[in-house]
Short mmCIF file of C-alpha atoms and ligand atoms in Angstrom, two decimals:
data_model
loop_
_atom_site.label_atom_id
_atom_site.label_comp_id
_atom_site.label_asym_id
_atom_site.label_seq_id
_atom_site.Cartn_x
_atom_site.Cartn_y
_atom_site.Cartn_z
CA UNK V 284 -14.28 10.36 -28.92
CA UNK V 285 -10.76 10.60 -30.39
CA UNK V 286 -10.08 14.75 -30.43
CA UNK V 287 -8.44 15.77 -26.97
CA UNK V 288 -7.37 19.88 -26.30
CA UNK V 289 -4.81 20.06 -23.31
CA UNK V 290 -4.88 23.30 -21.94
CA UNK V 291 -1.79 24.27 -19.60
CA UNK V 292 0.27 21.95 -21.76
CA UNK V 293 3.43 22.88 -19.90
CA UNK V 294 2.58 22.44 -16.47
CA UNK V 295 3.77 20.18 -14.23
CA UNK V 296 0.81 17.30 -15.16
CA UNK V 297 -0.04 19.09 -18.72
CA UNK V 298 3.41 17.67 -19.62
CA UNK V 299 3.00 14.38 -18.39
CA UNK V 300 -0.88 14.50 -20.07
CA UNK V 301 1.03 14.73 -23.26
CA UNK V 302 2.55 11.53 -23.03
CA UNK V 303 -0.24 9.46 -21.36
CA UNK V 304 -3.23 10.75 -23.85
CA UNK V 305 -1.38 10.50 -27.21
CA UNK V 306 -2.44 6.92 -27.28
CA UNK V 307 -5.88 7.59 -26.76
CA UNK V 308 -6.66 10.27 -30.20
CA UNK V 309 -5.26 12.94 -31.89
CA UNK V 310 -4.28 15.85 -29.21
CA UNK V 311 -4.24 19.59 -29.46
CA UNK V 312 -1.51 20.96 -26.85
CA UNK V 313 -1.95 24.33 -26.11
CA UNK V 314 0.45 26.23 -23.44
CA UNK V 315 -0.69 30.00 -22.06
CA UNK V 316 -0.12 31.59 -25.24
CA UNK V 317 -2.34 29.29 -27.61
CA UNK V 318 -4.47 28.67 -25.08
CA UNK V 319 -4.90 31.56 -22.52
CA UNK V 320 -7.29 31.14 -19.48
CA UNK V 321 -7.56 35.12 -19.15
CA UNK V 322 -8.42 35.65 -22.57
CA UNK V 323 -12.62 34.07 -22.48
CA UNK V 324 -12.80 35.49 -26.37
CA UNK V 325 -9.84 33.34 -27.30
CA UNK V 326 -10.66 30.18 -25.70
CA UNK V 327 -14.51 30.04 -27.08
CA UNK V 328 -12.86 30.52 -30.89
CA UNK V 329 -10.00 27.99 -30.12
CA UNK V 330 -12.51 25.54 -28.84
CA UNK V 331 -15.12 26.24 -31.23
CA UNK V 332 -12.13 25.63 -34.26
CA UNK V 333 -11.18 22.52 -32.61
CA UNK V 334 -14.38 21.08 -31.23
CA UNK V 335 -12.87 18.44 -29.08
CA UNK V 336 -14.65 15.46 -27.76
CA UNK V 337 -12.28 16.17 -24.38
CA UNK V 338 -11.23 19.31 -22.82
CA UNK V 339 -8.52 18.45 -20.21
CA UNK V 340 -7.91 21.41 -18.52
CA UNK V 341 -4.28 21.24 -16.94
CA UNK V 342 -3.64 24.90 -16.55
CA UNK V 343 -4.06 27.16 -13.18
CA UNK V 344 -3.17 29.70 -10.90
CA UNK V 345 -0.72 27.86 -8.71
CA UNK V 346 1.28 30.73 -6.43
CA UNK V 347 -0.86 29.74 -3.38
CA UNK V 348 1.14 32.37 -1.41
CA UNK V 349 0.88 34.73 -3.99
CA UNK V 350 -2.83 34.42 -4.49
CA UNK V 351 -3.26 35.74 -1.23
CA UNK V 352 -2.73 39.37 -2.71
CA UNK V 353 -3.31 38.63 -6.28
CA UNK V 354 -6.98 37.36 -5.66
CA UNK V 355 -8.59 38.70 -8.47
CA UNK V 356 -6.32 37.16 -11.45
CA UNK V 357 -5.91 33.66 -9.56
CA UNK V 358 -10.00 34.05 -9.62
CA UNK V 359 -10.30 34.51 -13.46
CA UNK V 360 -7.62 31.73 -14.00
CA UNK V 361 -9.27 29.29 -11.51
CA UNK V 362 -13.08 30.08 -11.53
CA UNK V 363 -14.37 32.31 -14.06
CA UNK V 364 -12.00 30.13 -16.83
CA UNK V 365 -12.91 27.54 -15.40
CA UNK V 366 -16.87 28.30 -15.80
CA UNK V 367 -16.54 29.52 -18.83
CA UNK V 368 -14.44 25.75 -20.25
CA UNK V 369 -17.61 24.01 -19.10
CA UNK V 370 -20.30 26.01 -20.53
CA UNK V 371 -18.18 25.71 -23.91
CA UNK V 372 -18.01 21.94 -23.10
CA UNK V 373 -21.32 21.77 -22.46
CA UNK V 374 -22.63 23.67 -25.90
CA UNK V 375 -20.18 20.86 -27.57
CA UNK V 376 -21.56 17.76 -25.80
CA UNK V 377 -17.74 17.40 -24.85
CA UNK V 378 -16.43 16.18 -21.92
CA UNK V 379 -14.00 18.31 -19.14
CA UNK V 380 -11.50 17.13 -17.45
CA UNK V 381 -10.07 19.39 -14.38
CA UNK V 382 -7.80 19.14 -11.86
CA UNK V 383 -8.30 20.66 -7.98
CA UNK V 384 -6.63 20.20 -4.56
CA UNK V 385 -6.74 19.40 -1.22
CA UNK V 386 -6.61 22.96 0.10
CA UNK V 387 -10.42 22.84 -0.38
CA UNK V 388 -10.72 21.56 2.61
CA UNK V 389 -9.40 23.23 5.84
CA UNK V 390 -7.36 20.17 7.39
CA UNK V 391 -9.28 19.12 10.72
CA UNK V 392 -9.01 15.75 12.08
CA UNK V 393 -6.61 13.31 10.61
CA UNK V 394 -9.11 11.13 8.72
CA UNK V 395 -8.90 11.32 4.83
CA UNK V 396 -11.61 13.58 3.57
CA UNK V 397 -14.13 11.80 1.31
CA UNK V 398 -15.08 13.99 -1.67
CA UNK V 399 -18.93 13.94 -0.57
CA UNK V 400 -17.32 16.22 2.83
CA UNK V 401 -17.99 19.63 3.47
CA UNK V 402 -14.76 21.98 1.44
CA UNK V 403 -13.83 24.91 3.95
CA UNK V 404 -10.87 26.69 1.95
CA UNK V 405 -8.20 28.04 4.59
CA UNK V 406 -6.52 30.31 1.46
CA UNK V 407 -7.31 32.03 -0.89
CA UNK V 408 -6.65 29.53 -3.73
CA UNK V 409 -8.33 27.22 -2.34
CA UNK V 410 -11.01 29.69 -2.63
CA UNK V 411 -10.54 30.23 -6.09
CA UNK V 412 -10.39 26.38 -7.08
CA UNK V 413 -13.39 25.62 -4.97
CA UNK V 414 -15.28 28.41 -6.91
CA UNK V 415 -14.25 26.37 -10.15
CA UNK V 416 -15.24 23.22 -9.27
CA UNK V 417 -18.80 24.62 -8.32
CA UNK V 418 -18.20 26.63 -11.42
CA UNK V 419 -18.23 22.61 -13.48
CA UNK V 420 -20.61 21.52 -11.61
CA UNK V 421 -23.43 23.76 -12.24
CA UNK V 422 -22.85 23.98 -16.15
CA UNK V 423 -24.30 20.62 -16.09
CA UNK V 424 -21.03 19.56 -18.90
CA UNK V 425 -20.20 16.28 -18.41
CA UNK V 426 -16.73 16.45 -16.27
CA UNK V 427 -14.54 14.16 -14.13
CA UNK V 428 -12.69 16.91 -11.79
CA UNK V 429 -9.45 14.95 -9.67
CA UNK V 430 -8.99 16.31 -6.65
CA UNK V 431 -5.23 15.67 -5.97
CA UNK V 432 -2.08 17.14 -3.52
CA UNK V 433 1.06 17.98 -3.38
CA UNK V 434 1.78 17.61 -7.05
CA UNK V 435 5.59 16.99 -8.29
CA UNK V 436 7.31 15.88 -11.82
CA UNK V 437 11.04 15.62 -13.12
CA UNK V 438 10.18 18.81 -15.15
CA UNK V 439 8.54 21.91 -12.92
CA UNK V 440 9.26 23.05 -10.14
CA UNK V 441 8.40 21.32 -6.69
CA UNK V 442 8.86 20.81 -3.01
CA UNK V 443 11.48 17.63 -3.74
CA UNK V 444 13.38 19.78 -6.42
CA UNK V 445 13.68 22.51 -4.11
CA UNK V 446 14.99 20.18 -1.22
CA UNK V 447 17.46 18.91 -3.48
CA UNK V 448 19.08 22.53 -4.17
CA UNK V 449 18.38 23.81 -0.40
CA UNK V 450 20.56 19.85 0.62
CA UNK V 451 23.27 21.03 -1.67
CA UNK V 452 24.00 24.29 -0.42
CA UNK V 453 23.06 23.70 3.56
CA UNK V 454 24.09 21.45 6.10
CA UNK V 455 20.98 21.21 7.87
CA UNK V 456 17.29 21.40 7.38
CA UNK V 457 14.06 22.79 9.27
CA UNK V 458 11.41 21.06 8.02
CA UNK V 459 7.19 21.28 8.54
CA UNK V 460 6.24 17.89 10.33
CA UNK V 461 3.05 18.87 11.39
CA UNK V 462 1.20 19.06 7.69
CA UNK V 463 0.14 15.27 6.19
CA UNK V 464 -0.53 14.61 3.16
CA UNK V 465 0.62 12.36 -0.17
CA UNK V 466 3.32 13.38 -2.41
CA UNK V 467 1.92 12.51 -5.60
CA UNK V 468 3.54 12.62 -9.12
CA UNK V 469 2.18 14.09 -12.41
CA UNK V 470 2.91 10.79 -13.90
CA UNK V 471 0.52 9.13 -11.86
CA UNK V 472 -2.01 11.99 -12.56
CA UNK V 473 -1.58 11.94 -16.15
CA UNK V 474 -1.95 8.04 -16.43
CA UNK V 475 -4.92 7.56 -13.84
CA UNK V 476 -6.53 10.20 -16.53
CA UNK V 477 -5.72 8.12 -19.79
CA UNK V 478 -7.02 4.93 -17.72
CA UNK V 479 -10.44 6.55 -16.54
CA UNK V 480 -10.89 8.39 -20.54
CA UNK V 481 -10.16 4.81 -21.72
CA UNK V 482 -12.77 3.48 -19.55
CA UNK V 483 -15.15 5.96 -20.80
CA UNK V 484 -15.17 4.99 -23.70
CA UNK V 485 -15.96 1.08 -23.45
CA UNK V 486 -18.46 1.96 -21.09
CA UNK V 487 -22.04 1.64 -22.08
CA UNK V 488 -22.98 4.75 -20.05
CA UNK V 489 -20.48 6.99 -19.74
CA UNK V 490 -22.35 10.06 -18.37
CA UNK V 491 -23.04 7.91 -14.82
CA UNK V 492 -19.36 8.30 -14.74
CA UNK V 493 -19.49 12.49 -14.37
CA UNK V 494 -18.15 13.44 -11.10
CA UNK V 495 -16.21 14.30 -8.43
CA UNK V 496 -12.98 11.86 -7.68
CA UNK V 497 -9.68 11.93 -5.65
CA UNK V 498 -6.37 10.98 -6.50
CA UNK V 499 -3.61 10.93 -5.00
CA UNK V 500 -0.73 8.38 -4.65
CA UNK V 501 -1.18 6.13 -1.55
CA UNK V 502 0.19 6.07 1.65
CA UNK V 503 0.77 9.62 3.70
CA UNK V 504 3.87 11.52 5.42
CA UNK V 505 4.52 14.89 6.41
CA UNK V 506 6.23 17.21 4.39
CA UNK V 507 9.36 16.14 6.77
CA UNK V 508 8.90 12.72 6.08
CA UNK V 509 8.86 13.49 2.32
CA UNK V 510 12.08 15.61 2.68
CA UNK V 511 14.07 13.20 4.48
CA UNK V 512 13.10 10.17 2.06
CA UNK V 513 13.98 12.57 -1.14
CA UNK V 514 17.62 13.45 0.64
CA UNK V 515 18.10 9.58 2.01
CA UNK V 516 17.28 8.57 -1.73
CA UNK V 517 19.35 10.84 -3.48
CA UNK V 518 22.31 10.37 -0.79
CA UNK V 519 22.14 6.62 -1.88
CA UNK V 520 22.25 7.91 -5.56
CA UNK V 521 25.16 8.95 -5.23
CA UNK V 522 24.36 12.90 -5.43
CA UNK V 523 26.71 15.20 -3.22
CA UNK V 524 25.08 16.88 -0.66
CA UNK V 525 25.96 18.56 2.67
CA UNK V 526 22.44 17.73 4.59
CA UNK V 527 21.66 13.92 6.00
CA UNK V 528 18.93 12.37 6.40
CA UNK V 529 19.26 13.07 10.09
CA UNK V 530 19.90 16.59 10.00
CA UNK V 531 16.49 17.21 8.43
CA UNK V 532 14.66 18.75 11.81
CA UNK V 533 11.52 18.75 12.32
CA UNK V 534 9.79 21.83 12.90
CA UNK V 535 5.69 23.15 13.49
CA UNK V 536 3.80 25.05 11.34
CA UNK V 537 3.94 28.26 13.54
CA UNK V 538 7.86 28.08 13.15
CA UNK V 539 7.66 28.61 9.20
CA UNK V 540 5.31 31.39 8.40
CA UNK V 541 4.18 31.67 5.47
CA UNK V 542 1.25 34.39 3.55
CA UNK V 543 -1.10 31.50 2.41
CA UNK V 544 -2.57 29.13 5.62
CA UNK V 545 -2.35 25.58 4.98
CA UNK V 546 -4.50 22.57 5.85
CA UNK V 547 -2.61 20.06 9.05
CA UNK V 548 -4.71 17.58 7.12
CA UNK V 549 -4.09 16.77 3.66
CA UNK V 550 -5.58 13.36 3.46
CA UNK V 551 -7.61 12.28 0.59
CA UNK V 552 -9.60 9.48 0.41
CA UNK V 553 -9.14 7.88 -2.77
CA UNK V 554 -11.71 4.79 -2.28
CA UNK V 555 -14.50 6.40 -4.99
CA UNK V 556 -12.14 6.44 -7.63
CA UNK V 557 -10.49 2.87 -7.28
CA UNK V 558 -13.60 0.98 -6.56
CA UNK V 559 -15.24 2.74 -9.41
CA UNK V 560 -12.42 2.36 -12.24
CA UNK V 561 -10.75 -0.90 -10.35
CA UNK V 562 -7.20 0.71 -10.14
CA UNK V 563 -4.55 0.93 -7.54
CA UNK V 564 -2.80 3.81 -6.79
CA UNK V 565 0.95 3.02 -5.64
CA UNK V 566 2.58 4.06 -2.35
CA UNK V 567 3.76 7.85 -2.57
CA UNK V 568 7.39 6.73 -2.23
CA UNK V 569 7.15 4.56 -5.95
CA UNK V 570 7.18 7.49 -8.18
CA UNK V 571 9.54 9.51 -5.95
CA UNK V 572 11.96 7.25 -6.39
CA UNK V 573 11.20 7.10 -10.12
CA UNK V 574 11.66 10.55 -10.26
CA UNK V 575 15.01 10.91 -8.33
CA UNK V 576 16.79 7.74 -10.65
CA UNK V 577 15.57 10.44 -13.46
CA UNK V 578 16.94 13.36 -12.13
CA UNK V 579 20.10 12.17 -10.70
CA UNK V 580 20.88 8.71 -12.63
CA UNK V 581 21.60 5.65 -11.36
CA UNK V 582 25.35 5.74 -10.28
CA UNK V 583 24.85 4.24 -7.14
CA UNK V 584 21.09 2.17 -7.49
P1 NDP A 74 1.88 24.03 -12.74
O1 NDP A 74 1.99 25.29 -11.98
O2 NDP A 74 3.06 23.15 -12.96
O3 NDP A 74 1.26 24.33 -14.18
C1 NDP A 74 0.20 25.20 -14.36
C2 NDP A 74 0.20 25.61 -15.80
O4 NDP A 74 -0.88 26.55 -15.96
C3 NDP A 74 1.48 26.32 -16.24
O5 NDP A 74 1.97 25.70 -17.42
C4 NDP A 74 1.04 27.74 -16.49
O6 NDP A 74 1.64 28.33 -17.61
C5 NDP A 74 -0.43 27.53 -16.82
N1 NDP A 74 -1.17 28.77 -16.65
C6 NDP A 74 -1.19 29.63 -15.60
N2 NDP A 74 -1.99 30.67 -15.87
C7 NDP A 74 -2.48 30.47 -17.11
C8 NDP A 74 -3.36 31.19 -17.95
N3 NDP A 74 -3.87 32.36 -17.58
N4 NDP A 74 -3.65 30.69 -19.15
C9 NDP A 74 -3.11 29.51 -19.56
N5 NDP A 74 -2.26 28.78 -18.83
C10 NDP A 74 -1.95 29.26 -17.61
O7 NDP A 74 0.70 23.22 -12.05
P2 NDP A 74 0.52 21.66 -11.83
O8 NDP A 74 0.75 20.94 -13.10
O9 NDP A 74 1.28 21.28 -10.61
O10 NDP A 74 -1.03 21.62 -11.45
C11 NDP A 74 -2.00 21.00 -12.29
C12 NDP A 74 -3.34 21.07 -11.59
O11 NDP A 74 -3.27 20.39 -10.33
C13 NDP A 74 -3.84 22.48 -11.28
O12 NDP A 74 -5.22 22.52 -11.48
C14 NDP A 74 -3.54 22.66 -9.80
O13 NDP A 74 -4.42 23.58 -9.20
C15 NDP A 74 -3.76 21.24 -9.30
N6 NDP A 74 -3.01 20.93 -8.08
C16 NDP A 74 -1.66 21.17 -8.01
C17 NDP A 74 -0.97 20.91 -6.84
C18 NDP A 74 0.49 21.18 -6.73
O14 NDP A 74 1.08 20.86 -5.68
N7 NDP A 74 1.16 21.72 -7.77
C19 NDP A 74 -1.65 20.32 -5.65
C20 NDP A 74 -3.06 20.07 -5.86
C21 NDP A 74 -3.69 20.36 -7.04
P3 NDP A 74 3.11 28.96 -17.57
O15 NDP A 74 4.01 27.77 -17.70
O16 NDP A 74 3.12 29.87 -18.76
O17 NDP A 74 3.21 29.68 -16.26
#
């Protein structure tokens, strides 16, 4: 089990794949033009040239907002791709590795959904990566699909990021406080992967391992919470800003309108995957941090 085809190769945790997997075998990277999830000709020859032992499928439609009028395309990217990735795994014998989200679920109550709970998509992406994982899961391929949330990385582009410029340019901040959730790097993504294909392999049955796991970093804030700890920690970096920490306001959902609905409730529960693999997922802040001595050095840590 040593050939491994990334697909999305450039994306946020496709990047970060790169890095963790290149231990594990030899790795064909593909990005949208090698590896194009509109084009179902083109994948079943690159597959059927490579015939990989993994299929890690990194790529997606991501503009939730913009899925809400493009439904069509962010359905062929994030279901009928999808489908079509496992029934080539499948014919292979190869395993599929795919990534969905917490906007499967439509965010009542404020405990952390399990992944055995009911999905109730609020958007339309969620829609579409819903339809995929059903899409997996009827092929019969042998697959380990992460559910995971509000993904960030050094490279990409990302809520943090984005505070970052808007705390440069403004002196104060309205922020949603009413959405919870765990920030949660590619990094983390991309090495909880490697560790679980590792395990794979020394395991003496590796197809009771096929299935349905969450991941996400530990811990939970709002995206307010998250905004003030990014502009707090880069403040103490030493990066000039006009915003504080304090003049990040709070706002509700109703106050910042936006095309796609999201879920209040973001929580995953992440209890399947560590009791099954026996690995601990840091507190969300860990990798923030990580990322922000990255992007801004360490003048000041
Ligand atoms: P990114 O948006 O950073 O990367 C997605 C990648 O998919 C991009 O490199 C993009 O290529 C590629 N892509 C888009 N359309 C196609 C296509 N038709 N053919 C081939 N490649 C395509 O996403 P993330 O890394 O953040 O997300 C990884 C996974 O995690 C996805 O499955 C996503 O749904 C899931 N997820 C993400 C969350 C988030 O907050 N970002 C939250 C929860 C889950 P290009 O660079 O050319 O545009």
């Amino acid at each position: 089990m040593n050939d491994i085809l990334i697909l999305g190769g450039n994306g946020q945790v496709g990047w970060e794949l790169q890095r963790a997997l290149a231990p594990l075998g030899r790795l064909t990277i593909c990005d949208r033009q090698r590896g194009n999830l509109e084009d179902l000709d083109g994948l079943r020859k690159l597959v059927e040239s490579e015939r990989p032992a993994i299929i890690v499928n990194a790529a997606a439609y991501t503009a939730v907002d913009k899925a809400e009028t493009d439904f069509e395309r962010a359905q062929r990217v994030n279901a009928q791709a999808v489908g079509h990735l496992a029934s080539l795994a499948g014919e292979l014998g190869a395993w599929l590795v795919h990534y969905s989200t917490d906007y499967v679920f439509d965010g009542e109550g404020e405990q952390p959904f399990r992944e055995e709970d009911l999905p109730a998509p609020l958007n339309a992406y969620g829609r579409t990566k819903l339809a995929g994982e059903q899409a997996i899961r009827e092929s019969g391929c042998r697959h380990l699909i992460f559910r995971t949330s509000w993904v960030y990385a050094a490279r990409g582009t990302n809520f943090a990021k984005t505070m970052l410029r808007l705390a440069a340019d403004r002196e104060e901040l309205r922020i949603v406080a009413d959405q919870i959730g765990a920030p949660t790097s590619a990094d983390l993504i991309a090495d909880i992967t490697a560790q679980v294909l590792g395990q794979l392999r020394n395991h003496p049955q590796p197809d009771s391992l096929s299935g349905l796991y969450h991941l996400t970093a530990s811990g939970e804030t709002s995206w307010h919470g998250y905004a003030r700890f990014v502009i707090a920690q880069a403040q103490r970096l030493g990066l000039p800003l006009r915003t504080t920490p304090e003049r990040v306001l709070p706002i509700m959902t109703h106050e910042y309108p936006l095309p796609a609905p999201r879920p209040a409730n973001s929580r995953l529960d992440t209890t399947h995957l560590r009791e099954t693999f026996g690995l601990t997922l840091p507190d969300w802040q860990f990798h923030v941090q990580r990322m922000l001595v990255e992007l801004i050095g360490e003048k000041a840590a």
